[in-house]
């Protein structure tokens, strides 16, 4: 069964460093999303991406965040200068055209020290 | 702020019983509703989707939607210890520009099925 894959599963970084979280969406999906979940809190929408541009972003998605689809398969989330409060699980999701069921990857646990 | 509300639990039920999980939402624009199961430290896994008023059954799971009252529920029949997890209610929110949706999640209800 097709699935969304995310790497790495766990990323440890020092405050102020840049991190790139990687995702490979399901191959025939055209809409891509990033969500995050701080430990013990709800899953929160960060950004959606379609046709090589951001469709919508939340208030959380400030200037330190960026997304990119560098090739035909990868979808990345970059955090330029990490803060302690960026520590969370980051989930990538994708959905088909005309379908709004989103399928989630296994997540990347980001730990900022 | 568009909200999705769930009782955080834990909801404890004995093995074999029916577990009933509830969710209310505030935005009447929402048309699609989802239940995800999340084991600790894992990603959300889609259990059910429901779009129309009424009941939708899939195996041991039944989703119920009442748009007039703005609530959606999930019933789990013959609950098993392996059903112990957090159940997330997600409501779609149409995005203006792309024609797709973002999910608004509830905080989740932690279910414990006691053997």
mmCIF file of C-alpha atoms in Angstrom, chain A residues 9 37-39 43 47 49-50 54 58 60-61 64 76 78 83 85 89-90 102 105 107:
data_model
loop_
_atom_site.group_PDB
_atom_site.id
_atom_site.type_symbol
_atom_site.label_atom_id
_atom_site.label_comp_id
_atom_site.label_asym_id
_atom_site.label_seq_id
_atom_site.Cartn_x
_atom_site.Cartn_y
_atom_site.Cartn_z
ATOM 1 C CA UNK A 9 12.661 9.598 12.246
ATOM 2 C CA UNK A 37 2.450 18.154 17.338
ATOM 3 C CA UNK A 38 4.150 19.432 20.448
ATOM 4 C CA UNK A 39 4.301 16.724 23.107
ATOM 5 C CA UNK A 43 -1.849 18.305 15.898
ATOM 6 C CA UNK A 47 1.412 24.809 5.680
ATOM 7 C CA UNK A 49 1.618 23.237 -0.867
ATOM 8 C CA UNK A 50 0.234 22.748 -4.352
ATOM 9 C CA UNK A 54 2.361 27.548 -0.769
ATOM 10 C CA UNK A 58 -0.722 29.201 9.617
ATOM 11 C CA UNK A 60 3.020 29.329 13.324
ATOM 12 C CA UNK A 61 4.690 29.228 9.898
ATOM 13 C CA UNK A 64 12.083 30.870 9.881
ATOM 14 C CA UNK A 76 10.989 19.375 2.511
ATOM 15 C CA UNK A 78 13.355 23.788 6.513
ATOM 16 C CA UNK A 83 14.397 27.429 18.844
ATOM 17 C CA UNK A 85 9.987 25.606 21.270
ATOM 18 C CA UNK A 89 6.774 15.795 16.038
ATOM 19 C CA UNK A 90 6.495 17.027 12.492
ATOM 20 C CA UNK A 102 -4.976 13.278 3.925
ATOM 21 C CA UNK A 105 3.727 9.937 7.346
ATOM 22 C CA UNK A 107 6.660 11.764 11.524
#
